[in-house]
Short mmCIF file of C-alpha atoms in Angstrom, two decimals:
data_model
loop_
_atom_site.label_atom_id
_atom_site.label_comp_id
_atom_site.label_asym_id
_atom_site.label_seq_id
_atom_site.Cartn_x
_atom_site.Cartn_y
_atom_site.Cartn_z
CA MET A 796 0.00 0.00 0.00
CA ASP A 797 1.20 3.52 -0.82
CA ASN A 798 2.54 5.14 2.36
CA ASN A 799 0.43 8.28 1.93
CA LEU A 800 -2.72 6.20 1.48
CA ARG A 801 -1.77 4.14 4.52
CA LEU A 802 -1.29 7.31 6.56
CA ALA A 803 -4.59 8.75 5.32
CA LYS A 804 -6.48 5.61 6.29
CA GLU A 805 -4.91 5.46 9.75
CA ILE A 806 -5.75 9.11 10.40
CA MET A 807 -9.33 8.68 9.21
CA SER A 808 -9.78 5.61 11.42
CA HIS A 809 -9.26 7.79 14.50
CA VAL A 810 -11.10 11.03 13.63
CA GLY A 811 -14.57 9.57 14.19
CA GLY A 812 -15.27 8.81 10.54
CA SER A 813 -15.68 11.08 7.55
CA ASP A 814 -19.10 12.20 8.79
CA ASN A 815 -17.44 13.72 11.84
CA ILE A 816 -15.36 16.11 9.72
CA THR A 817 -17.03 19.44 8.94
CA ALA A 818 -14.04 21.09 7.22
CA LEU A 819 -10.73 19.84 5.86
CA ASN A 820 -7.83 21.65 4.20
CA HIS A 821 -4.06 21.82 4.47
CA CYS A 822 -1.09 24.19 4.49
CA SER A 823 2.55 23.34 3.75
CA THR A 824 2.89 20.68 6.46
CA ARG A 825 -0.45 20.41 8.33
CA LEU A 826 -3.86 18.93 7.80
CA ARG A 827 -6.36 21.40 9.25
CA LEU A 828 -9.75 19.98 10.15
CA LYS A 829 -12.85 20.76 12.15
CA VAL A 830 -15.04 18.10 13.73
CA ARG A 831 -18.64 17.83 14.89
CA ASN A 832 -18.01 15.66 17.94
CA GLU A 833 -14.69 16.02 19.74
CA GLU A 834 -15.44 13.11 22.06
CA ILE A 835 -14.91 10.58 19.26
CA PHE A 836 -11.82 12.33 17.89
CA GLU A 837 -8.98 10.12 19.19
CA PHE A 838 -6.34 12.77 19.79
CA ASP A 839 -3.74 10.56 21.50
CA GLU A 840 -4.12 7.69 19.03
CA ILE A 841 -3.51 9.99 16.07
CA LYS A 842 -0.29 11.25 17.70
CA LYS A 843 0.96 7.63 17.82
CA ILE A 844 0.56 7.05 14.06
CA ASP A 845 3.83 6.49 12.22
CA GLY A 846 4.16 9.51 9.95
CA VAL A 847 2.28 11.95 12.20
CA LEU A 848 4.69 14.38 13.85
CA ASP A 849 2.15 15.90 16.24
CA VAL A 850 -1.44 17.00 16.70
CA VAL A 851 -2.29 20.54 17.79
CA LYS A 852 -5.66 21.55 19.22
CA ALA A 853 -6.62 25.03 18.03
CA ILE A 854 -9.68 27.22 18.30
CA GLY A 855 -12.17 25.90 15.76
CA GLY A 856 -10.43 22.61 15.05
CA TYR A 857 -7.28 20.49 14.97
CA GLN A 858 -3.98 20.57 13.09
CA ILE A 859 -2.35 17.22 12.25
CA ILE A 860 1.30 17.78 11.36
CA VAL A 861 2.49 15.24 8.79
CA GLY A 862 5.29 17.14 7.02
CA ASN A 863 6.10 17.92 3.40
CA ASN A 864 3.93 15.10 2.02
CA VAL A 865 0.78 16.68 3.44
CA SER A 866 -0.69 17.45 0.00
CA LYS A 867 -0.46 13.75 -0.95
CA VAL A 868 -2.07 12.67 2.30
CA TYR A 869 -4.82 15.27 1.80
CA LYS A 870 -5.38 13.99 -1.76
CA ALA A 871 -5.56 10.40 -0.50
CA ILE A 872 -8.22 11.40 2.03
CA THR A 873 -10.35 13.41 -0.39
CA GLU A 874 -10.16 10.73 -3.09
CA ASN A 875 -11.11 7.86 -0.79
CA TYR A 876 -13.52 9.48 1.67
CA SER A 877 -16.62 11.62 1.27
CA ILE A 878 -16.27 14.64 3.53
CA LYS A 879 -19.73 16.08 4.09
CA ALA A 880 -18.69 19.54 5.19
CA SER A 881 -21.14 21.81 6.94
CA GLY A 882 -21.06 24.79 9.21
CA GLU A 883 -21.95 22.72 12.28
CA THR A 884 -19.20 22.04 14.75
CA GLY A 885 -19.05 21.08 18.37
CA ARG A 886 -16.48 23.70 19.25
CA VAL A 887 -17.31 27.10 20.74
CA ALA A 888 -14.63 29.77 20.69
CA ALA A 889 -14.23 31.24 24.14
CA ASN A 890 -11.60 33.72 23.04
CA PRO A 891 -12.54 36.01 20.10
CA PHE A 892 -8.89 37.00 19.60
CA GLU A 893 -7.83 33.38 19.15
CA LEU A 894 -10.77 32.81 16.83
CA LEU A 895 -9.65 35.80 14.74
CA LEU A 896 -6.08 34.48 14.53
CA ASN A 897 -7.26 31.03 13.46
CA THR A 898 -9.64 32.50 10.89
CA LEU A 899 -6.85 34.61 9.35
CA ALA A 900 -4.52 31.60 9.35
CA ASP A 901 -7.19 29.46 7.68
CA ILE A 902 -7.74 32.10 5.00
CA MET A 903 -4.09 32.94 4.35
CA GLY A 904 -2.71 29.40 4.44
CA PRO A 905 -3.93 28.26 0.99
CA ALA A 906 -2.66 31.50 -0.60
CA ILE A 907 0.89 31.12 0.71
CA PRO A 908 2.23 28.86 -2.10
CA ALA A 909 1.46 31.52 -4.74
CA ILE A 910 3.09 34.22 -2.64
CA VAL A 911 6.15 32.05 -1.94
CA VAL A 912 6.56 31.32 -5.66
CA ALA A 913 6.38 35.06 -6.35
CA GLY A 914 9.13 35.59 -3.78
CA LEU A 915 11.34 32.95 -5.42
CA ILE A 916 10.79 34.57 -8.83
CA SER A 917 11.70 37.91 -7.28
CA ALA A 918 14.92 36.40 -5.94
CA LEU A 919 15.69 34.98 -9.39
CA LEU A 920 14.99 38.36 -10.97
CA THR A 921 17.39 40.07 -8.56
CA LEU A 922 20.14 37.60 -9.46
CA CYS A 923 19.46 38.02 -13.18
CA THR A 924 19.64 41.80 -12.82
CA PHE A 925 23.02 41.58 -11.12
CA ALA A 926 24.13 39.20 -13.89
CA GLY A 927 23.37 41.86 -16.49
CA LEU A 928 19.69 41.53 -17.40
CA SER A 929 18.44 44.93 -18.55
CA THR A 930 15.50 46.42 -16.68
CA ASP A 931 14.19 47.63 -20.04
CA SER A 932 13.99 44.12 -21.50
CA SER A 933 10.73 42.26 -22.00
CA THR A 934 12.16 39.34 -19.96
CA TYR A 935 12.57 41.64 -16.97
CA THR A 936 9.06 43.03 -17.44
CA ILE A 937 7.46 39.57 -17.53
CA LEU A 938 9.43 38.25 -14.53
CA TYR A 939 8.67 41.41 -12.57
CA ALA A 940 4.95 41.03 -13.36
CA ALA A 941 5.09 37.42 -12.16
CA SER A 942 6.80 38.47 -8.91
CA GLN A 943 4.19 41.16 -8.19
CA ALA A 944 0.94 39.61 -9.46
CA PRO A 945 0.01 37.66 -6.28
CA PHE A 946 0.42 40.84 -4.22
CA TYR A 947 -1.49 43.09 -6.59
CA PHE A 948 -4.30 40.53 -6.90
CA LEU A 949 -4.24 39.59 -3.21
CA PRO A 950 -7.97 40.48 -2.92
CA VAL A 951 -8.67 37.81 -5.58
CA LEU A 952 -6.63 35.13 -3.81
CA THR A 953 -8.16 35.86 -0.43
CA ALA A 954 -11.68 36.18 -1.88
CA TYR A 955 -11.40 32.55 -2.96
CA THR A 956 -9.89 31.28 0.31
CA SER A 957 -12.37 33.33 2.37
CA ALA A 958 -15.24 31.85 0.37
CA LYS A 959 -13.93 28.34 1.08
CA HIS A 960 -13.60 29.18 4.77
CA TRP A 961 -17.13 30.54 5.15
CA LYS A 962 -18.64 28.07 2.63
CA VAL A 963 -20.09 30.55 0.18
CA SER A 964 -19.84 30.60 -3.62
CA PRO A 965 -16.17 31.08 -4.65
CA ILE A 966 -17.29 32.36 -8.05
CA LEU A 967 -19.41 35.13 -6.54
CA ALA A 968 -16.58 35.97 -4.15
CA LEU A 969 -14.20 36.31 -7.11
CA PHE A 970 -16.87 38.41 -8.83
CA LEU A 971 -16.79 40.87 -5.91
CA ALA A 972 -12.97 40.93 -5.88
CA GLY A 973 -13.02 41.63 -9.63
CA ILE A 974 -15.25 44.66 -9.03
CA MET A 975 -12.82 45.92 -6.41
CA LEU A 976 -9.94 45.70 -8.88
CA TYR A 977 -11.76 46.92 -11.99
CA PRO A 978 -9.46 49.48 -13.68
CA THR A 979 -12.00 52.31 -13.72
CA LEU A 980 -12.62 51.97 -9.98
CA ILE A 981 -8.85 51.69 -9.37
CA GLU A 982 -8.39 54.99 -11.22
CA ALA A 983 -11.14 56.58 -9.13
CA GLY A 984 -9.44 55.26 -5.99
CA ASN A 985 -6.10 56.70 -7.04
CA ALA A 986 -7.78 60.06 -7.69
CA GLY A 987 -9.46 59.98 -4.27
CA GLY A 988 -12.72 61.64 -3.30
CA MET A 989 -16.27 60.30 -3.44
CA ILE A 990 -18.36 58.69 -6.14
CA SER A 991 -21.91 57.35 -5.88
CA LEU A 992 -24.07 54.30 -6.56
CA PHE A 993 -27.76 55.21 -7.01
CA GLY A 994 -27.07 58.18 -4.78
CA LEU A 995 -25.31 56.12 -2.12
CA PRO A 996 -21.89 57.54 -1.19
CA VAL A 997 -18.99 55.34 -2.32
CA THR A 998 -15.51 56.09 -0.98
CA ALA A 999 -13.09 55.66 -3.87
CA VAL A 1000 -10.30 53.31 -2.73
CA ASN A 1001 -7.50 51.50 -4.56
CA TYR A 1002 -8.00 47.97 -3.25
CA SER A 1003 -4.98 46.39 -4.96
CA THR A 1004 -2.63 44.59 -2.49
CA SER A 1005 -5.29 44.92 0.25
CA LEU A 1006 -6.43 42.10 2.53
CA ILE A 1007 -8.92 43.28 5.10
CA PRO A 1008 -11.61 44.80 2.80
CA ILE A 1009 -12.27 41.59 0.87
CA ILE A 1010 -12.09 39.37 3.97
CA LEU A 1011 -14.62 41.58 5.75
CA THR A 1012 -16.79 41.57 2.61
CA ILE A 1013 -16.90 37.78 2.29
CA TRP A 1014 -17.62 37.44 6.01
CA ILE A 1015 -20.73 39.60 5.51
CA MET A 1016 -21.53 37.70 2.32
CA HIS A 1017 -21.96 34.42 4.17
CA TYR A 1018 -24.76 35.96 6.26
CA VAL A 1019 -26.36 37.52 3.18
CA THR A 1020 -26.18 34.19 1.34
CA ALA A 1021 -27.94 32.41 4.21
CA LEU A 1022 -30.66 35.09 4.24
CA VAL A 1023 -31.25 34.91 0.48
CA ASP A 1024 -31.29 31.08 0.51
CA LYS A 1025 -33.88 31.13 3.27
CA TYR A 1026 -36.41 33.21 1.31
CA CYS A 1027 -35.62 32.40 -2.33
CA PRO A 1028 -38.08 29.87 -3.87
CA ASP A 1029 -36.45 26.62 -5.04
CA ALA A 1030 -37.93 26.90 -8.54
CA ILE A 1031 -35.96 30.07 -9.35
CA ARG A 1032 -33.04 29.65 -6.92
CA TYR A 1033 -30.40 28.88 -9.59
CA ILE A 1034 -30.59 32.37 -11.11
CA LEU A 1035 -32.27 34.62 -8.55
CA ALA A 1036 -30.28 33.53 -5.49
CA PRO A 1037 -26.88 34.62 -6.94
CA LEU A 1038 -28.50 37.79 -8.33
CA GLY A 1039 -30.02 38.60 -4.94
CA VAL A 1040 -26.69 38.05 -3.16
CA MET A 1041 -24.83 40.32 -5.60
CA LEU A 1042 -27.47 43.09 -5.60
CA ILE A 1043 -27.15 43.23 -1.82
CA MET A 1044 -23.39 42.73 -1.59
CA ILE A 1045 -22.19 45.21 -4.23
CA PRO A 1046 -23.48 48.31 -2.39
CA ILE A 1047 -22.47 46.84 1.00
CA MET A 1048 -18.95 46.22 -0.32
CA LEU A 1049 -18.49 49.60 -1.99
CA CYS A 1050 -20.20 51.68 0.69
CA VAL A 1051 -19.41 49.81 3.93
CA SER A 1052 -17.13 46.77 4.15
CA GLY A 1053 -14.61 47.95 1.56
CA PRO A 1054 -14.06 51.46 2.99
CA VAL A 1055 -14.16 50.17 6.61
CA GLY A 1056 -11.62 47.48 5.76
CA ALA A 1057 -9.44 50.06 4.03
CA TRP A 1058 -9.69 52.30 7.07
CA VAL A 1059 -8.56 49.44 9.32
CA GLY A 1060 -5.70 48.81 6.90
CA ASP A 1061 -4.76 52.49 7.05
CA LEU A 1062 -4.67 52.34 10.86
CA MET A 1063 -2.39 49.32 10.65
CA SER A 1064 -0.16 51.19 8.20
CA LEU A 1065 0.02 54.17 10.57
CA LEU A 1066 0.99 51.81 13.41
CA VAL A 1067 3.68 50.18 11.26
CA THR A 1068 5.02 53.60 10.23
CA TRP A 1069 5.04 54.84 13.82
CA LEU A 1070 6.89 51.75 15.05
CA ASN A 1071 9.49 52.08 12.29
CA ASN A 1072 9.99 55.77 13.01
CA HIS A 1073 10.23 55.50 16.79
CA VAL A 1074 11.09 51.95 17.89
CA PRO A 1075 12.17 50.00 14.75
CA TRP A 1076 13.89 47.41 16.93
CA LEU A 1077 10.89 46.50 19.07
CA THR A 1078 8.72 44.55 16.63
CA VAL A 1079 11.45 42.28 15.34
CA LEU A 1080 12.70 41.63 18.87
CA VAL A 1081 9.25 40.62 20.13
CA LEU A 1082 8.42 38.51 17.08
CA SER A 1083 11.79 36.75 17.27
CA ALA A 1084 11.21 35.83 20.89
CA ILE A 1085 7.80 34.29 20.18
CA ALA A 1086 8.47 32.87 16.67
CA PRO A 1087 8.65 29.20 17.81
CA PHE A 1088 5.36 29.63 19.69
CA LEU A 1089 3.74 31.16 16.58
CA VAL A 1090 4.74 28.17 14.45
CA LEU A 1091 3.76 25.63 17.13
CA THR A 1092 0.26 27.10 17.27
CA GLY A 1093 0.03 27.70 13.53
CA SER A 1094 -0.78 31.37 14.13
CA HIS A 1095 2.16 32.83 12.18
CA LEU A 1096 0.00 32.96 9.05
CA ALA A 1097 -2.39 35.29 10.87
CA LEU A 1098 0.31 37.98 10.83
CA MET A 1099 0.24 38.24 7.04
CA PRO A 1100 -1.62 41.60 7.18
CA LEU A 1101 1.39 43.05 9.04
CA LEU A 1102 3.70 41.70 6.35
CA VAL A 1103 1.57 43.09 3.53
CA ALA A 1104 1.42 46.48 5.28
CA ASN A 1105 5.21 46.56 5.49
CA PHE A 1106 5.80 45.77 1.82
CA THR A 1107 3.03 48.12 0.69
CA ASN A 1108 4.10 51.11 2.77
CA LEU A 1109 7.84 50.61 3.22
CA GLY A 1110 8.84 48.55 0.21
CA TYR A 1111 10.47 46.00 2.51
CA ASP A 1112 9.86 44.01 5.68
CA ASN A 1113 11.91 44.50 8.83
CA SER A 1114 9.82 42.49 11.29
CA LEU A 1115 8.07 39.16 10.63
CA LEU A 1116 10.30 37.65 7.94
CA ILE A 1117 13.37 39.00 9.70
CA ALA A 1118 12.28 37.23 12.88
CA PHE A 1119 11.96 34.05 10.85
CA ILE A 1120 15.64 34.14 9.93
CA GLY A 1121 16.06 32.88 13.47
CA MET A 1122 13.16 30.45 13.35
CA ASN A 1123 14.09 28.82 10.05
CA PHE A 1124 17.85 28.58 10.38
CA SER A 1125 17.64 27.56 14.03
CA GLN A 1126 15.84 24.40 12.88
CA PHE A 1127 18.67 23.67 10.47
CA ALA A 1128 21.14 24.12 13.33
CA VAL A 1129 19.13 21.88 15.69
CA SER A 1130 18.96 19.20 13.01
CA ALA A 1131 22.70 19.46 12.32
CA ALA A 1132 23.58 19.17 16.02
CA VAL A 1133 21.29 16.16 16.46
CA PHE A 1134 22.70 14.54 13.32
CA PHE A 1135 26.30 14.82 14.52
CA LYS A 1136 25.66 14.00 18.19
CA SER A 1137 23.11 11.19 18.01
CA LYS A 1138 24.21 7.57 17.65
CA LYS A 1139 20.80 6.28 16.51
CA PRO A 1140 20.48 5.75 12.74
CA ALA A 1141 16.77 6.59 12.73
CA LEU A 1142 17.37 9.87 14.54
CA LYS A 1143 20.24 10.75 12.22
CA SER A 1144 18.04 10.07 9.21
CA THR A 1145 15.24 12.24 10.56
CA ALA A 1146 17.67 15.04 11.45
CA PHE A 1147 19.22 15.00 7.98
CA SER A 1148 15.88 15.29 6.16
CA THR A 1149 14.41 17.93 8.48
CA GLY A 1150 17.61 19.98 8.41
CA LEU A 1151 17.79 19.94 4.63
CA THR A 1152 14.15 21.02 4.38
CA ALA A 1153 14.63 23.92 6.82
CA PHE A 1154 17.87 25.09 5.18
CA LEU A 1155 16.73 25.03 1.57
CA THR A 1156 13.07 26.10 1.83
CA GLY A 1157 12.50 27.50 5.32
CA THR A 1158 9.89 24.84 6.17
CA THR A 1159 10.40 24.27 9.88
CA GLU A 1160 7.52 22.12 11.12
CA PRO A 1161 9.26 18.78 10.38
CA ALA A 1162 12.22 19.75 12.58
CA LEU A 1163 10.13 21.54 15.18
CA TYR A 1164 7.71 18.65 15.71
CA GLY A 1165 9.92 15.76 14.62
CA LEU A 1166 12.94 16.76 16.70
CA CYS A 1167 12.42 19.66 19.10
CA LEU A 1168 9.21 18.46 20.73
CA ARG A 1169 10.27 14.83 20.84
CA LEU A 1170 13.76 15.55 22.18
CA LYS A 1171 12.60 18.37 24.50
CA LYS A 1172 15.77 20.43 25.10
CA PRO A 1173 16.35 21.40 21.43
CA LEU A 1174 13.19 23.48 21.76
CA ILE A 1175 14.99 25.56 24.40
CA ALA A 1176 17.93 25.91 22.01
CA THR A 1177 15.49 27.09 19.33
CA PHE A 1178 14.24 29.92 21.54
CA ILE A 1179 17.85 30.87 22.36
CA GLY A 1180 18.77 31.03 18.68
CA CYS A 1181 15.66 33.03 17.79
CA ILE A 1182 16.31 35.59 20.54
CA ALA A 1183 19.95 35.93 19.46
CA ASN A 1184 18.78 36.64 15.92
CA GLY A 1185 16.22 39.17 17.19
CA VAL A 1186 18.82 41.12 19.17
CA TYR A 1187 21.24 41.15 16.22
CA CYS A 1188 18.60 42.22 13.66
CA ALA A 1189 17.22 44.87 16.02
CA LEU A 1190 20.69 46.38 16.32
CA THR A 1191 21.63 46.11 12.63
CA GLN A 1192 18.13 46.80 11.19
CA VAL A 1193 18.21 43.98 8.65
CA LYS A 1194 15.53 44.16 5.93
CA ILE A 1195 14.12 41.85 3.28
CA TYR A 1196 12.99 43.36 -0.02
CA SER A 1197 10.83 40.57 -1.50
CA PHE A 1198 8.48 38.06 0.07
CA GLY A 1199 9.86 34.62 0.79
CA ALA A 1200 10.48 32.51 3.86
CA PRO A 1201 14.14 33.08 4.83
CA ALA A 1202 16.14 30.13 3.49
CA PHE A 1203 19.11 29.38 1.28
CA LEU A 1204 16.98 29.57 -1.89
CA THR A 1205 15.63 33.02 -1.01
CA LEU A 1206 18.80 34.74 0.25
CA ALA A 1207 18.77 37.00 -2.82
CA ASN A 1208 15.66 38.68 -1.41
CA PHE A 1209 17.92 40.39 1.15
CA ILE A 1210 19.84 42.24 -1.58
CA ASP A 1211 19.05 45.96 -1.40
CA PRO A 1212 18.26 47.39 -4.87
CA ALA A 1213 19.84 50.65 -3.65
CA GLY A 1214 23.11 48.84 -2.99
CA SER A 1215 23.49 48.92 0.82
CA ASN A 1216 25.29 46.24 2.85
CA ASN A 1217 21.98 44.72 3.98
CA PHE A 1218 22.73 41.37 2.27
CA TYR A 1219 25.90 40.90 4.30
CA LEU A 1220 24.12 41.90 7.49
CA ALA A 1221 21.49 39.24 6.72
CA LEU A 1222 24.24 36.64 6.20
CA GLY A 1223 25.55 37.66 9.62
CA ALA A 1224 22.11 36.98 11.14
CA VAL A 1225 22.01 33.55 9.46
CA ALA A 1226 25.50 32.66 10.69
CA LEU A 1227 24.81 33.89 14.23
CA THR A 1228 21.56 31.92 14.45
CA ILE A 1229 23.17 28.70 13.23
CA ILE A 1230 26.21 28.99 15.52
CA VAL A 1231 24.28 29.96 18.66
CA THR A 1232 21.56 27.33 18.16
CA PHE A 1233 24.03 24.56 17.27
CA ILE A 1234 26.13 25.25 20.38
CA ALA A 1235 23.02 25.50 22.61
CA THR A 1236 21.66 22.21 21.26
CA TRP A 1237 25.01 20.49 21.72
CA LEU A 1238 25.52 21.75 25.27
CA LEU A 1239 21.96 21.18 26.45
CA GLY A 1240 21.87 17.71 24.96
CA PHE A 1241 18.66 15.80 24.27
CA ASP A 1242 16.70 12.77 25.36
CA GLU A 1243 16.75 10.10 22.63
CA SER A 1244 14.37 7.75 24.44
CA GLY A 1245 11.50 8.91 22.20
CA PHE A 1246 13.19 7.10 19.33
CA GLU A 1247 12.82 3.44 20.29
CA ASP A 1248 14.69 0.56 18.70
CA SER A 1249 11.71 -0.20 16.48
CA ASP A 1250 12.08 3.23 14.92
CA SER A 1251 15.46 2.26 13.52
CA GLU A 1252 15.19 -1.49 13.04
CA ASP A 1253 11.64 -2.61 12.35
CA SER A 1254 10.04 0.29 10.57
CA GLU A 1255 10.70 3.36 8.53
CA PRO A 1256 11.62 6.33 10.76
CA LYS A 1257 9.17 9.13 11.27
CA LYS A 1258 10.13 11.94 9.04
CA ALA A 1259 8.55 14.59 6.91
#
């Protein structure tokens, strides 16, 4: 049996059956699911499955960490099981802030691959420019468009993921995003002032690269859709229900949710600008200190609005991605230390694969769950490395000029188009993180008892 199919079947045997799942999706390393009845969700049994790194209980659902093969496991589940998703779930969010973070993470997660690819293309473009590619060439123009498109059309990407999250029509959600980005309305937004819709005041806003307006709009749309479905006769539902939703949502979007969302975005931009003008070191220092916690809880994706605000207003990021220099390269250092110090073949094999993944792509969950949590003390070393990176970057004010998780393949994103020494400062942060974390892991040691003999002799080792 294919290993991914085997893993899918073992997971499904402990979740309470396909009927118990109300929502299922995935990010780069995690299956994210919501269940109707938590009492039949066998949390501890799922954690014991060979191939599952960990299970995290979050507001609104669970995250099953399986590593880089998560998309194949997800495909195996969806192809072999009928998931009857609905809005009914047995969980009640006691903390609105945590619910907000999980909602943002759920919405942003599926959009990350497109944004990461854009960052890699941006890094390639930077290298090509330094190699002599003319900025006036059509090749440069096309590559630049590819590197910027996911950001410019961010309302389109998040309209789709928001629609999937709130279970409304993705096509109608994309319709609304298309209105937001229609060239004539973009021109009116750039000109500023007020326009009108049947006499209703419409604040002209340029919604390109925005996040909050479309998310707020689709959130309202799921209530409007429920209202229209309740009163629309079945005989004419196919045509009149979508028409009714759009006739209600277009004025709400242009007159209320869009401008309010833009206003919230403007407040966030003012906060970002104030922090960078007065305490530029504070944000990166705080985020560095809590970066491992953000990844463990899966809430790092919820900070995407901060990242977008930085790139939109500053042209670079000096906070979240800079903090993740420490997070990502610390996991390479932990893996390297475990690889060289451990005497267990299974542990060495796991450390090699997780370290390579963290170093090349910046994907840290395999090392974080597969090594740090199982071996205990390397998690302490991770925090030490992240804090060391935060202090260094706060003092040197390292920046990143294109989106991309800090890793070997995206180092070119630290090259300043204006020609400063930022790239070398970033290399210093990478080196410091690796050295400090490696030494801390080596000195603190680790408990190998979690890797039993069967891990190395009788079965394939757990790895992502």
